[in-house]
PDB file of C-alpha atoms in Angstrom:
ATOM      1  CA  MET K   1     -56.711 -37.815  92.580  1.00 90.00           C
ATOM      2  CA  TRP K   2     -53.208 -38.452  93.894  1.00 88.00           C
ATOM      3  CA  LEU K   3     -51.897 -36.568  90.851  1.00 90.00           C
ATOM      4  CA  VAL K   4     -53.317 -33.296  92.165  1.00 91.00           C
ATOM      5  CA  ALA K   5     -52.857 -33.958  95.870  1.00 86.00           C
ATOM      6  CA  LYS K   6     -50.414 -31.781  97.786  1.00 81.00           C
ATOM      7  CA  SER K   7     -48.985 -34.779  99.582  1.00 74.00           C
ATOM      8  CA  THR K   8     -47.716 -37.608  97.432  1.00 65.00           C
ATOM      9  CA  PRO K   9     -46.823 -41.196  98.340  1.00 62.00           C
ATOM     10  CA  ALA K  10     -44.156 -41.325  95.629  1.00 62.00           C
ATOM     11  CA  LYS K  11     -40.660 -41.633  97.077  1.00 64.00           C
ATOM     12  CA  ASP K  12     -39.123 -39.206  94.580  1.00 67.00           C
ATOM     13  CA  GLY K  13     -41.251 -36.402  96.033  1.00 71.00           C
ATOM     14  CA  LYS K  14     -42.191 -35.059  92.594  1.00 78.00           C
ATOM     15  CA  ARG K  15     -45.730 -33.762  92.059  1.00 86.00           C
ATOM     16  CA  PRO K  16     -45.846 -32.759  88.369  1.00 89.00           C
ATOM     17  CA  PHE K  17     -49.602 -32.145  88.112  1.00 93.00           C
ATOM     18  CA  PHE K  18     -49.818 -30.346  91.451  1.00 92.00           C
ATOM     19  CA  ASP K  19     -46.695 -28.279  90.811  1.00 91.00           C
ATOM     20  CA  ALA K  20     -48.004 -27.306  87.362  1.00 92.00           C
ATOM     21  CA  GLY K  21     -51.022 -25.733  89.069  1.00 94.00           C
ATOM     22  CA  TYR K  22     -53.691 -28.417  88.627  1.00 95.00           C
ATOM     23  CA  ARG K  23     -56.179 -28.976  91.442  1.00 96.00           C
ATOM     24  CA  LEU K  24     -59.172 -31.223  91.952  1.00 96.00           C
ATOM     25  CA  ARG K  25     -62.298 -29.204  91.261  1.00 96.00           C
ATOM     26  CA  SER K  26     -65.062 -31.784  91.514  1.00 96.00           C
ATOM     27  CA  LEU K  27     -66.182 -35.379  91.269  1.00 94.00           C
ATOM     28  CA  GLY K  28     -69.298 -36.377  89.364  1.00 91.00           C
ATOM     29  CA  SER K  29     -70.198 -32.857  88.271  1.00 92.00           C
ATOM     30  CA  LYS K  30     -72.656 -32.370  85.409  1.00 93.00           C
ATOM     31  CA  LEU K  31     -71.387 -30.501  82.377  1.00 95.00           C
ATOM     32  CA  ALA K  32     -73.543 -28.406  80.055  1.00 93.00           C
ATOM     33  CA  PHE K  33     -74.124 -28.030  76.316  1.00 92.00           C
ATOM     34  CA  SER K  34     -74.183 -24.725  74.504  1.00 89.00           C
ATOM     35  CA  LEU K  35     -77.604 -23.871  73.083  1.00 89.00           C
ATOM     36  CA  GLU K  36     -76.458 -24.651  69.563  1.00 89.00           C
ATOM     37  CA  ALA K  37     -74.886 -27.957  70.515  1.00 91.00           C
ATOM     38  CA  ARG K  38     -77.894 -28.967  72.605  1.00 90.00           C
ATOM     39  CA  ALA K  39     -80.227 -28.429  69.652  1.00 90.00           C
ATOM     40  CA  LYS K  40     -78.011 -30.425  67.299  1.00 92.00           C
ATOM     41  CA  VAL K  41     -77.673 -33.245  69.847  1.00 92.00           C
ATOM     42  CA  ALA K  42     -81.455 -33.348  70.279  1.00 90.00           C
ATOM     43  CA  GLN K  43     -81.996 -33.456  66.506  1.00 90.00           C
ATOM     44  CA  ARG K  44     -79.916 -36.596  66.307  1.00 91.00           C
ATOM     45  CA  GLY K  45     -81.827 -38.297  69.095  1.00 90.00           C
ATOM     46  CA  TRP K  46     -78.839 -38.670  71.397  1.00 91.00           C
ATOM     47  CA  GLY K  47     -80.753 -37.679  74.525  1.00 85.00           C
ATOM     48  CA  PRO K  48     -80.867 -34.328  76.318  1.00 79.00           C
ATOM     49  CA  ASN K  49     -78.860 -35.221  79.412  1.00 87.00           C
ATOM     50  CA  PRO K  50     -75.370 -33.691  79.492  1.00 90.00           C
ATOM     51  CA  PRO K  51     -72.393 -35.861  80.466  1.00 94.00           C
ATOM     52  CA  GLU K  52     -71.227 -36.314  84.066  1.00 93.00           C
ATOM     53  CA  PRO K  53     -67.486 -37.081  84.003  1.00 95.00           C
ATOM     54  CA  ASP K  54     -65.809 -38.718  86.968  1.00 94.00           C
ATOM     55  CA  LEU K  55     -63.321 -35.916  87.724  1.00 96.00           C
ATOM     56  CA  LEU K  56     -62.493 -32.332  86.846  1.00 97.00           C
ATOM     57  CA  PHE K  57     -58.896 -31.138  87.241  1.00 97.00           C
ATOM     58  CA  HIS K  58     -58.688 -27.330  87.141  1.00 97.00           C
ATOM     59  CA  HIS K  59     -55.561 -25.477  86.045  1.00 96.00           C
ATOM     60  CA  LEU K  60     -55.971 -22.439  88.246  1.00 95.00           C
ATOM     61  CA  ALA K  61     -53.786 -19.996  86.314  1.00 95.00           C
ATOM     62  CA  SER K  62     -55.306 -20.543  82.857  1.00 95.00           C
ATOM     63  CA  GLY K  63     -58.792 -21.860  83.615  1.00 95.00           C
ATOM     64  CA  ASP K  64     -58.050 -24.985  81.560  1.00 96.00           C
ATOM     65  CA  HIS K  65     -59.599 -28.270  82.691  1.00 97.00           C
ATOM     66  CA  LEU K  66     -58.807 -31.928  82.354  1.00 97.00           C
ATOM     67  CA  VAL K  67     -62.166 -33.699  82.127  1.00 98.00           C
ATOM     68  CA  LEU K  68     -61.441 -37.248  83.232  1.00 98.00           C
ATOM     69  CA  GLU K  69     -63.566 -40.341  82.742  1.00 97.00           C
ATOM     70  CA  CYS K  70     -62.315 -43.596  84.288  1.00 94.00           C
ATOM     71  CA  LYS K  71     -62.853 -46.935  82.558  1.00 94.00           C
ATOM     72  CA  ALA K  72     -61.737 -50.476  83.341  1.00 91.00           C
ATOM     73  CA  SER K  73     -60.972 -51.099  79.660  1.00 95.00           C
ATOM     74  CA  SER K  74     -61.161 -49.488  76.243  1.00 96.00           C
ATOM     75  CA  PHE K  75     -64.311 -49.553  74.128  1.00 96.00           C
ATOM     76  CA  SER K  76     -65.200 -49.366  70.434  1.00 96.00           C
ATOM     77  CA  THR K  77     -67.351 -46.894  68.541  1.00 95.00           C
ATOM     78  CA  ALA K  78     -70.098 -49.532  68.503  1.00 94.00           C
ATOM     79  CA  SER K  79     -70.239 -49.654  72.313  1.00 93.00           C
ATOM     80  CA  SER K  80     -73.028 -47.935  74.221  1.00 89.00           C
ATOM     81  CA  THR K  81     -70.268 -46.118  76.113  1.00 92.00           C
ATOM     82  CA  ALA K  82     -69.344 -44.331  72.908  1.00 95.00           C
ATOM     83  CA  GLY K  83     -72.457 -42.190  73.366  1.00 94.00           C
ATOM     84  CA  GLN K  84     -70.991 -40.722  76.533  1.00 94.00           C
ATOM     85  CA  ALA K  85     -67.672 -40.036  74.760  1.00 96.00           C
ATOM     86  CA  ARG K  86     -69.560 -38.287  71.974  1.00 97.00           C
ATOM     87  CA  LYS K  87     -71.286 -35.987  74.451  1.00 96.00           C
ATOM     88  CA  LEU K  88     -68.057 -35.259  76.312  1.00 97.00           C
ATOM     89  CA  LEU K  89     -66.263 -34.245  73.113  1.00 97.00           C
ATOM     90  CA  ILE K  90     -69.167 -32.015  72.043  1.00 96.00           C
ATOM     91  CA  SER K  91     -69.741 -30.401  75.417  1.00 96.00           C
ATOM     92  CA  CYS K  92     -66.092 -29.693  76.187  1.00 96.00           C
ATOM     93  CA  ALA K  93     -65.557 -27.978  72.829  1.00 95.00           C
ATOM     94  CA  ASP K  94     -67.210 -24.946  74.484  1.00 95.00           C
ATOM     95  CA  SER K  95     -65.423 -24.971  77.824  1.00 93.00           C
ATOM     96  CA  SER K  96     -66.979 -21.765  79.144  1.00 94.00           C
ATOM     97  CA  THR K  97     -70.393 -23.429  78.879  1.00 94.00           C
ATOM     98  CA  ALA K  98     -69.288 -26.925  79.850  1.00 95.00           C
ATOM     99  CA  VAL K  99     -67.366 -26.048  83.032  1.00 94.00           C
ATOM    100  CA  GLY K 100     -68.305 -22.384  83.489  1.00 93.00           C
ATOM    101  CA  VAL K 101     -64.719 -21.143  83.199  1.00 91.00           C
ATOM    102  CA  ASP K 102     -62.880 -19.640  80.240  1.00 89.00           C
ATOM    103  CA  GLY K 103     -60.086 -21.879  79.073  1.00 92.00           C
ATOM    104  CA  GLN K 104     -59.684 -25.195  77.338  1.00 94.00           C
ATOM    105  CA  ALA K 105     -61.427 -28.403  78.425  1.00 96.00           C
ATOM    106  CA  VAL K 106     -59.534 -31.552  77.430  1.00 97.00           C
ATOM    107  CA  VAL K 107     -61.349 -34.895  77.541  1.00 98.00           C
ATOM    108  CA  VAL K 108     -59.089 -37.566  79.053  1.00 98.00           C
ATOM    109  CA  TYR K 109     -59.965 -41.233  79.502  1.00 98.00           C
ATOM    110  CA  VAL K 110     -58.202 -42.961  82.399  1.00 97.00           C
ATOM    111  CA  LEU K 111     -57.673 -46.707  81.925  1.00 97.00           C
ATOM    112  CA  PRO K 112     -55.034 -49.462  82.032  1.00 97.00           C
ATOM    113  CA  SER K 113     -52.035 -48.528  79.906  1.00 97.00           C
ATOM    114  CA  GLU K 114     -52.373 -51.593  77.684  1.00 97.00           C
ATOM    115  CA  ASP K 115     -55.749 -50.292  76.478  1.00 97.00           C
ATOM    116  CA  CYS K 116     -54.616 -46.757  75.667  1.00 97.00           C
ATOM    117  CA  SER K 117     -53.814 -47.329  71.990  1.00 97.00           C
ATOM    118  CA  LEU K 118     -57.233 -48.789  71.241  1.00 97.00           C
ATOM    119  CA  GLN K 119     -58.941 -46.057  73.256  1.00 98.00           C
ATOM    120  CA  THR K 120     -57.068 -43.350  71.358  1.00 97.00           C
ATOM    121  CA  GLU K 121     -58.199 -44.913  68.065  1.00 97.00           C
ATOM    122  CA  THR K 122     -61.803 -44.957  69.273  1.00 97.00           C
ATOM    123  CA  LEU K 123     -61.698 -41.319  70.347  1.00 98.00           C
ATOM    124  CA  ALA K 124     -60.138 -40.340  67.015  1.00 97.00           C
ATOM    125  CA  GLU K 125     -62.883 -42.152  65.109  1.00 97.00           C
ATOM    126  CA  ILE K 126     -65.640 -40.555  67.190  1.00 97.00           C
ATOM    127  CA  SER K 127     -64.065 -37.121  66.817  1.00 97.00           C
ATOM    128  CA  ASP K 128     -63.812 -37.532  63.031  1.00 97.00           C
ATOM    129  CA  GLU K 129     -67.425 -38.711  62.783  1.00 96.00           C
ATOM    130  CA  LEU K 130     -68.629 -35.728  64.798  1.00 96.00           C
ATOM    131  CA  ALA K 131     -66.587 -33.306  62.671  1.00 96.00           C
ATOM    132  CA  GLU K 132     -68.153 -34.734  59.504  1.00 96.00           C
ATOM    133  CA  ASP K 133     -71.547 -34.210  61.124  1.00 94.00           C
ATOM    134  CA  GLY K 134     -70.837 -30.533  61.705  1.00 93.00           C
ATOM    135  CA  PHE K 135     -69.769 -30.584  65.364  1.00 95.00           C
ATOM    136  CA  VAL K 136     -66.762 -28.864  66.864  1.00 94.00           C
ATOM    137  CA  THR K 137     -65.020 -31.283  69.234  1.00 95.00           C
ATOM    138  CA  ALA K 138     -62.685 -30.899  72.183  1.00 96.00           C
ATOM    139  CA  LEU K 139     -59.084 -31.916  72.455  1.00 96.00           C
ATOM    140  CA  TYR K 140     -58.790 -35.430  73.875  1.00 97.00           C
ATOM    141  CA  GLY K 141     -56.282 -37.858  75.321  1.00 97.00           C
ATOM    142  CA  VAL K 142     -55.688 -40.873  77.541  1.00 98.00           C
ATOM    143  CA  LEU K 143     -54.087 -41.379  80.942  1.00 98.00           C
ATOM    144  CA  GLY K 144     -52.736 -44.909  81.203  1.00 98.00           C
ATOM    145  CA  LEU K 145     -52.174 -46.587  84.570  1.00 95.00           C
ATOM    146  CA  LYS K 146     -49.565 -49.303  85.003  1.00 94.00           C
ATOM    147  CA  ILE K 147     -47.864 -51.132  87.854  1.00 91.00           C
ATOM    148  CA  ASP K 148     -44.331 -52.447  87.367  1.00 90.00           C
ATOM    149  CA  ASP K 149     -41.362 -53.223  89.607  1.00 86.00           C
ATOM    150  CA  ASP K 150     -40.825 -49.520  90.291  1.00 86.00           C
ATOM    151  CA  GLY K 151     -44.384 -48.743  91.355  1.00 86.00           C
ATOM    152  CA  LEU K 152     -47.608 -47.283  89.990  1.00 89.00           C
ATOM    153  CA  TRP K 153     -47.317 -45.026  86.954  1.00 92.00           C
ATOM    154  CA  ALA K 154     -49.646 -42.706  85.066  1.00 94.00           C
ATOM    155  CA  GLU K 155     -48.799 -41.828  81.459  1.00 96.00           C
ATOM    156  CA  LEU K 156     -50.579 -38.921  79.784  1.00 97.00           C
ATOM    157  CA  GLN K 157     -51.014 -38.756  76.008  1.00 97.00           C
ATOM    158  CA  ILE K 158     -52.803 -35.911  74.192  1.00 96.00           C
ATOM    159  CA  SER K 159     -54.107 -36.077  70.620  1.00 90.00           C
ATOM    160  CA  GLN K 160     -52.794 -32.660  69.520  1.00 87.00           C
ATOM    161  CA  ASP K 161     -50.358 -30.040  70.743  1.00 85.00           C
ATOM    162  CA  PRO K 162     -51.689 -28.960  74.161  1.00 85.00           C
ATOM    163  CA  SER K 163     -51.102 -25.815  76.177  1.00 90.00           C
ATOM    164  CA  PRO K 164     -47.515 -25.416  77.471  1.00 91.00           C
ATOM    165  CA  HIS K 165     -48.459 -26.215  81.070  1.00 91.00           C
ATOM    166  CA  LEU K 166     -50.140 -29.434  79.898  1.00 93.00           C
ATOM    167  CA  ALA K 167     -47.385 -30.321  77.441  1.00 93.00           C
ATOM    168  CA  GLU K 168     -44.994 -30.536  80.383  1.00 92.00           C
ATOM    169  CA  LEU K 169     -47.127 -33.331  81.846  1.00 94.00           C
ATOM    170  CA  VAL K 170     -47.207 -35.520  78.747  1.00 95.00           C
ATOM    171  CA  GLY K 171     -45.343 -38.729  79.516  1.00 94.00           C
ATOM    172  CA  ARG K 172     -44.961 -40.916  82.609  1.00 93.00           C
ATOM    173  CA  THR K 173     -45.489 -39.799  86.198  1.00 89.00           C
ATOM    174  CA  LEU K 174     -44.713 -41.966  89.218  1.00 87.00           C
ATOM    175  CA  ILE K 175     -47.700 -42.011  91.560  1.00 85.00           C
ATOM    176  CA  VAL K 176     -46.606 -44.589  94.137  1.00 82.00           C
ATOM    177  CA  ALA K 177     -43.122 -46.069  94.398  1.00 80.00           C
ATOM    178  CA  GLY K 178     -42.498 -49.606  95.539  1.00 76.00           C
ATOM    179  CA  ALA K 179     -42.924 -53.230  94.555  1.00 72.00           C
ATOM    180  CA  SER K 180     -46.005 -54.107  92.544  1.00 69.00           C
ATOM    181  CA  SER K 181     -47.593 -55.771  95.563  1.00 69.00           C
ATOM    182  CA  GLU K 182     -47.254 -52.545  97.558  1.00 67.00           C
ATOM    183  CA  ALA K 183     -48.039 -49.997  94.848  1.00 65.00           C
ATOM    184  CA  ARG K 184     -51.721 -49.470  95.521  1.00 69.00           C
ATOM    185  CA  PRO K 185     -52.209 -45.910  96.810  1.00 72.00           C
ATOM    186  CA  LEU K 186     -54.327 -45.054  99.800  1.00 76.00           C
ATOM    187  CA  TYR K 187     -57.994 -44.798  98.905  1.00 83.00           C
ATOM    188  CA  LEU K 188     -58.905 -41.141  99.239  1.00 88.00           C
ATOM    189  CA  ILE K 189     -62.502 -42.206  98.695  1.00 89.00           C
ATOM    190  CA  PRO K 190     -62.794 -45.806  99.878  1.00 89.00           C
ATOM    191  CA  TYR K 191     -66.314 -46.498  98.626  1.00 90.00           C
ATOM    192  CA  ASP K 192     -68.200 -44.947  95.711  1.00 90.00           C
ATOM    193  CA  PRO K 193     -71.883 -45.938  95.528  1.00 88.00           C
ATOM    194  CA  ALA K 194     -72.014 -44.882  91.882  1.00 83.00           C
ATOM    195  CA  ALA K 195     -69.317 -47.425  90.990  1.00 83.00           C
ATOM    196  CA  ALA K 196     -70.300 -50.231  93.374  1.00 85.00           C
ATOM    197  CA  ASP K 197     -72.206 -52.198  90.740  1.00 85.00           C
ATOM    198  CA  ASN K 198     -68.990 -52.550  88.732  1.00 83.00           C
ATOM    199  CA  GLN K 199     -67.100 -54.124  91.639  1.00 86.00           C
ATOM    200  CA  SER K 200     -66.922 -57.709  92.732  1.00 90.00           C
ATOM    201  CA  ARG K 201     -68.749 -58.520  95.947  1.00 89.00           C
ATOM    202  CA  GLU K 202     -65.477 -58.938  97.823  1.00 90.00           C
ATOM    203  CA  GLU K 203     -64.080 -55.607  96.642  1.00 89.00           C
ATOM    204  CA  ARG K 204     -67.347 -53.824  97.373  1.00 89.00           C
ATOM    205  CA  GLU K 205     -67.437 -55.187 100.930  1.00 89.00           C
ATOM    206  CA  TYR K 206     -63.801 -54.264 101.502  1.00 89.00           C
ATOM    207  CA  CYS K 207     -64.276 -50.678 100.275  1.00 90.00           C
ATOM    208  CA  HIS K 208     -67.442 -50.243 102.325  1.00 89.00           C
ATOM    209  CA  ARG K 209     -65.684 -51.570 105.416  1.00 90.00           C
ATOM    210  CA  VAL K 210     -62.798 -49.109 105.024  1.00 91.00           C
ATOM    211  CA  LEU K 211     -65.275 -46.235 104.756  1.00 92.00           C
ATOM    212  CA  LEU K 212     -67.155 -47.439 107.840  1.00 91.00           C
ATOM    213  CA  GLU K 213     -63.962 -47.670 109.867  1.00 92.00           C
ATOM    214  CA  ARG K 214     -62.934 -44.129 108.966  1.00 93.00           C
ATOM    215  CA  PHE K 215     -66.468 -42.852 109.577  1.00 94.00           C
ATOM    216  CA  TYR K 216     -66.573 -44.399 113.046  1.00 94.00           C
ATOM    217  CA  LEU K 217     -63.066 -43.229 113.954  1.00 93.00           C
ATOM    218  CA  ALA K 218     -64.057 -39.687 113.015  1.00 95.00           C
ATOM    219  CA  ALA K 219     -67.058 -39.993 115.344  1.00 96.00           C
ATOM    220  CA  VAL K 220     -64.785 -41.287 118.126  1.00 95.00           C
ATOM    221  CA  GLN K 221     -62.732 -38.113 117.797  1.00 95.00           C
ATOM    222  CA  VAL K 222     -65.854 -35.944 118.110  1.00 96.00           C
ATOM    223  CA  ILE K 223     -67.031 -37.830 121.189  1.00 96.00           C
ATOM    224  CA  GLY K 224     -63.583 -38.019 122.744  1.00 95.00           C
ATOM    225  CA  THR K 225     -63.010 -34.256 122.602  1.00 95.00           C
ATOM    226  CA  ALA K 226     -66.443 -33.246 123.929  1.00 94.00           C
ATOM    227  CA  ASP K 227     -66.825 -31.764 127.406  1.00 93.00           C
ATOM    228  CA  VAL K 228     -69.221 -33.893 129.447  1.00 93.00           C
ATOM    229  CA  PRO K 229     -71.948 -33.667 130.447  1.00 96.00           C
ATOM    230  CA  GLU K 230     -72.966 -32.657 126.929  1.00 96.00           C
ATOM    231  CA  CYS K 231     -75.409 -33.343 124.123  1.00 97.00           C
ATOM    232  CA  VAL K 232     -72.889 -34.119 121.394  1.00 97.00           C
ATOM    233  CA  VAL K 233     -73.904 -33.438 117.794  1.00 97.00           C
ATOM    234  CA  ILE K 234     -72.254 -35.783 115.293  1.00 97.00           C
ATOM    235  CA  LYS K 235     -72.825 -34.582 111.716  1.00 97.00           C
ATOM    236  CA  ALA K 236     -72.633 -36.968 108.784  1.00 96.00           C
ATOM    237  CA  ASP K 237     -71.116 -34.247 106.573  1.00 96.00           C
ATOM    238  CA  ASP K 238     -68.256 -33.711 109.025  1.00 96.00           C
ATOM    239  CA  LEU K 239     -67.558 -37.426 109.413  1.00 96.00           C
ATOM    240  CA  PHE K 240     -67.672 -38.004 105.667  1.00 95.00           C
ATOM    241  CA  ARG K 241     -65.336 -35.085 105.070  1.00 94.00           C
ATOM    242  CA  GLN K 242     -62.775 -36.545 107.468  1.00 94.00           C
ATOM    243  CA  ALA K 243     -63.227 -40.059 106.085  1.00 93.00           C
ATOM    244  CA  THR K 244     -62.411 -38.828 102.572  1.00 93.00           C
ATOM    245  CA  TYR K 245     -59.604 -36.386 103.469  1.00 90.00           C
ATOM    246  CA  GLY K 246     -61.814 -33.410 102.615  1.00 91.00           C
ATOM    247  CA  ILE K 247     -62.672 -34.573  99.103  1.00 92.00           C
ATOM    248  CA  SER K 248     -66.366 -35.172  99.821  1.00 92.00           C
ATOM    249  CA  ASP K 249     -66.925 -31.391  99.722  1.00 92.00           C
ATOM    250  CA  LYS K 250     -66.217 -31.565  95.983  1.00 93.00           C
ATOM    251  CA  TRP K 251     -68.184 -34.765  95.360  1.00 92.00           C
ATOM    252  CA  GLN K 252     -71.421 -34.050  93.515  1.00 87.00           C
ATOM    253  CA  THR K 253     -72.902 -37.490  92.888  1.00 83.00           C
ATOM    254  CA  LYS K 254     -76.609 -37.799  93.669  1.00 84.00           C
ATOM    255  CA  ASP K 255     -75.883 -41.087  95.483  1.00 85.00           C
ATOM    256  CA  LEU K 256     -73.915 -39.339  98.229  1.00 88.00           C
ATOM    257  CA  SER K 257     -76.809 -38.032 100.323  1.00 90.00           C
ATOM    258  CA  PRO K 258     -78.506 -41.443 100.700  1.00 91.00           C
ATOM    259  CA  LEU K 259     -75.146 -42.977 101.637  1.00 91.00           C
ATOM    260  CA  LYS K 260     -74.554 -40.378 104.370  1.00 93.00           C
ATOM    261  CA  SER K 261     -78.057 -40.964 105.721  1.00 93.00           C
ATOM    262  CA  LYS K 262     -77.538 -44.721 105.762  1.00 91.00           C
ATOM    263  CA  LEU K 263     -74.205 -44.439 107.570  1.00 92.00           C
ATOM    264  CA  ILE K 264     -75.410 -41.994 110.214  1.00 95.00           C
ATOM    265  CA  ARG K 265     -78.575 -44.006 110.919  1.00 94.00           C
ATOM    266  CA  GLY K 266     -76.542 -47.173 111.182  1.00 92.00           C
ATOM    267  CA  MET K 267     -74.264 -45.462 113.690  1.00 94.00           C
ATOM    268  CA  ALA K 268     -77.270 -44.308 115.720  1.00 96.00           C
ATOM    269  CA  THR K 269     -78.640 -47.858 115.835  1.00 93.00           C
ATOM    270  CA  LEU K 270     -75.248 -49.129 116.968  1.00 93.00           C
ATOM    271  CA  LEU K 271     -75.010 -46.561 119.765  1.00 96.00           C
ATOM    272  CA  ASN K 272     -78.595 -46.767 121.003  1.00 96.00           C
ATOM    273  CA  LYS K 273     -78.120 -49.874 123.148  1.00 93.00           C
ATOM    274  CA  LYS K 274     -77.639 -50.869 126.786  1.00 93.00           C
ATOM    275  CA  THR K 275     -76.565 -47.883 128.923  1.00 94.00           C
ATOM    276  CA  LEU K 276     -76.959 -45.466 125.996  1.00 96.00           C
ATOM    277  CA  GLN K 277     -80.423 -46.606 124.982  1.00 96.00           C
ATOM    278  CA  GLY K 278     -82.804 -43.677 124.764  1.00 96.00           C
ATOM    279  CA  LYS K 279     -79.944 -41.157 124.647  1.00 97.00           C
ATOM    280  CA  VAL K 280     -79.504 -41.220 120.876  1.00 97.00           C
ATOM    281  CA  THR K 281     -81.539 -39.183 118.379  1.00 96.00           C
ATOM    282  CA  VAL K 282     -81.194 -38.904 114.608  1.00 95.00           C
ATOM    283  CA  ASN K 283     -82.128 -35.575 113.076  1.00 91.00           C
ATOM    284  CA  ASN K 284     -81.306 -34.267 109.588  1.00 88.00           C
ATOM    285  CA  ASN K 285     -78.342 -36.543 108.932  1.00 93.00           C
ATOM    286  CA  GLN K 286     -76.815 -36.001 112.336  1.00 96.00           C
ATOM    287  CA  VAL K 287     -76.762 -37.921 115.594  1.00 97.00           C
ATOM    288  CA  GLU K 288     -77.487 -36.165 118.867  1.00 97.00           C
ATOM    289  CA  LEU K 289     -75.890 -38.151 121.683  1.00 97.00           C
ATOM    290  CA  LEU K 290     -76.564 -37.343 125.334  1.00 97.00           C
ATOM    291  CA  LEU K 291     -73.485 -37.984 127.449  1.00 97.00           C
ATOM    292  CA  ARG K 292     -74.176 -37.592 131.153  1.00 96.00           C
ATOM    293  CA  ASP K 293     -70.704 -38.514 132.354  1.00 96.00           C
ATOM    294  CA  GLU K 294     -67.414 -40.188 131.472  1.00 96.00           C
ATOM    295  CA  ASP K 295     -69.003 -43.618 131.677  1.00 96.00           C
ATOM    296  CA  ASP K 296     -71.401 -42.680 128.869  1.00 96.00           C
ATOM    297  CA  ARG K 297     -68.497 -41.338 126.834  1.00 96.00           C
ATOM    298  CA  ASP K 298     -66.505 -44.543 127.348  1.00 96.00           C
ATOM    299  CA  ALA K 299     -69.532 -46.643 126.410  1.00 96.00           C
ATOM    300  CA  ALA K 300     -70.071 -44.716 123.173  1.00 96.00           C
ATOM    301  CA  ILE K 301     -66.428 -44.878 122.163  1.00 95.00           C
ATOM    302  CA  GLY K 302     -66.260 -48.548 123.053  1.00 94.00           C
ATOM    303  CA  ARG K 303     -69.257 -49.400 120.903  1.00 93.00           C
ATOM    304  CA  LEU K 304     -67.834 -47.608 117.886  1.00 93.00           C
ATOM    305  CA  LEU K 305     -64.349 -49.090 118.252  1.00 91.00           C
ATOM    306  CA  LYS K 306     -65.737 -52.603 118.703  1.00 89.00           C
ATOM    307  CA  ALA K 307     -68.203 -52.352 115.811  1.00 86.00           C
ATOM    308  CA  ASN K 308     -68.054 -55.329 113.487  1.00 80.00           C
ATOM    309  CA  THR K 309     -67.438 -53.309 110.332  1.00 75.00           C
ATOM    310  CA  THR K 310     -66.895 -56.454 108.294  1.00 69.00           C
ATOM    311  CA  GLN K 311     -70.398 -57.676 109.100  1.00 69.00           C
ATOM    312  CA  LEU K 312     -71.878 -54.222 108.568  1.00 67.00           C
ATOM    313  CA  ALA K 313     -70.246 -54.000 105.144  1.00 61.00           C
ATOM    314  CA  LEU K 314     -71.547 -57.452 104.284  1.00 60.00           C
ATOM    315  CA  ASN K 315     -75.067 -56.406 105.250  1.00 64.00           C
ATOM    316  CA  ALA K 316     -74.823 -53.229 103.182  1.00 55.00           C
ATOM    317  CA  SER K 317     -73.477 -55.137 100.208  1.00 51.00           C
ATOM    318  CA  SER K 318     -76.354 -57.606 100.339  1.00 51.00           C
ATOM    319  CA  GLY K 319     -78.959 -54.871 100.733  1.00 46.00           C
ATOM    320  CA  GLN K 320     -79.677 -55.439 104.440  1.00 43.00           C
ATOM    321  CA  THR K 321     -79.961 -52.245 106.457  1.00 38.00           C
ATOM    322  CA  ASP K 322     -81.139 -53.476 109.836  1.00 39.00           C
ATOM    323  CA  ILE K 323     -78.165 -53.765 112.162  1.00 37.00           C
ATOM    324  CA  ASP K 324     -80.028 -54.120 115.428  1.00 37.00           C
ATOM    325  CA  HIS K 325     -78.534 -57.583 115.853  1.00 39.00           C
ATOM    326  CA  ILE K 326     -74.958 -56.298 115.680  1.00 39.00           C
ATOM    327  CA  ASP K 327     -73.538 -56.081 119.196  1.00 43.00           C
TER     328      ASP K 327
END
């Protein structure tokens, strides 16, 4: 996502993807098959569900898309993951149906750079198999990530000659400059419930804690700028938008709504104590907080700033949702 962000942490100030006109369109969106492709996919027993890639990058001038799927490592044609790659290549061959915009849709797998060669071979094999079976397939490529002494790099490789605006991006792009120990970019989305099962417990707790901290700080801003006395309305959508630097508006995963509900209800439980007890109501993924005076405001802000986000993240990671004991 840093590749298409207006601001960049790279010290050289270059933003090749952004400057070429690429923008983040969505996360977790569901593509579509053409009627012909859907029938052929069904005949082969590959399942009716269309693919849901991790990211869509939209080239605004041409309508072209980079359809990105992120993997921790490469996979073979015998892997169950190959089924998803097959559907991506078939769907994206008809970009107007797949993404609803005229242009070209290029399937790109994002993974560690050392796995790119094997991944390219796998995609070539799958593409050839599909062509022999009568399918038209999309252009494909890989985006390899690597950290070295200069920083974090992304290297784009495309299987065939791409459009001119995409050809300019083939090669290495510096995402974050600095020593390898300092080259991890800021998490634009700290915690992704759809990917949590693939994380270690420690990483999952850390990511959840970062999201909680941002969520609570966003609520502190809402409370701190309210005129009291007031019934302050704190909306989960607004807090989540601020916690993800606006990206949550483009996030389409079905797991997002339950996460927002869990976070806002946890916040309500945290606030509804001592002098604020009975002044907190949860309604439709928002908290209504009655602040009678500055003392109530200070109490609410104090509770949020002192929240033990480490313990809350631990509880969430272990499946516990009751935080009444957190003081």
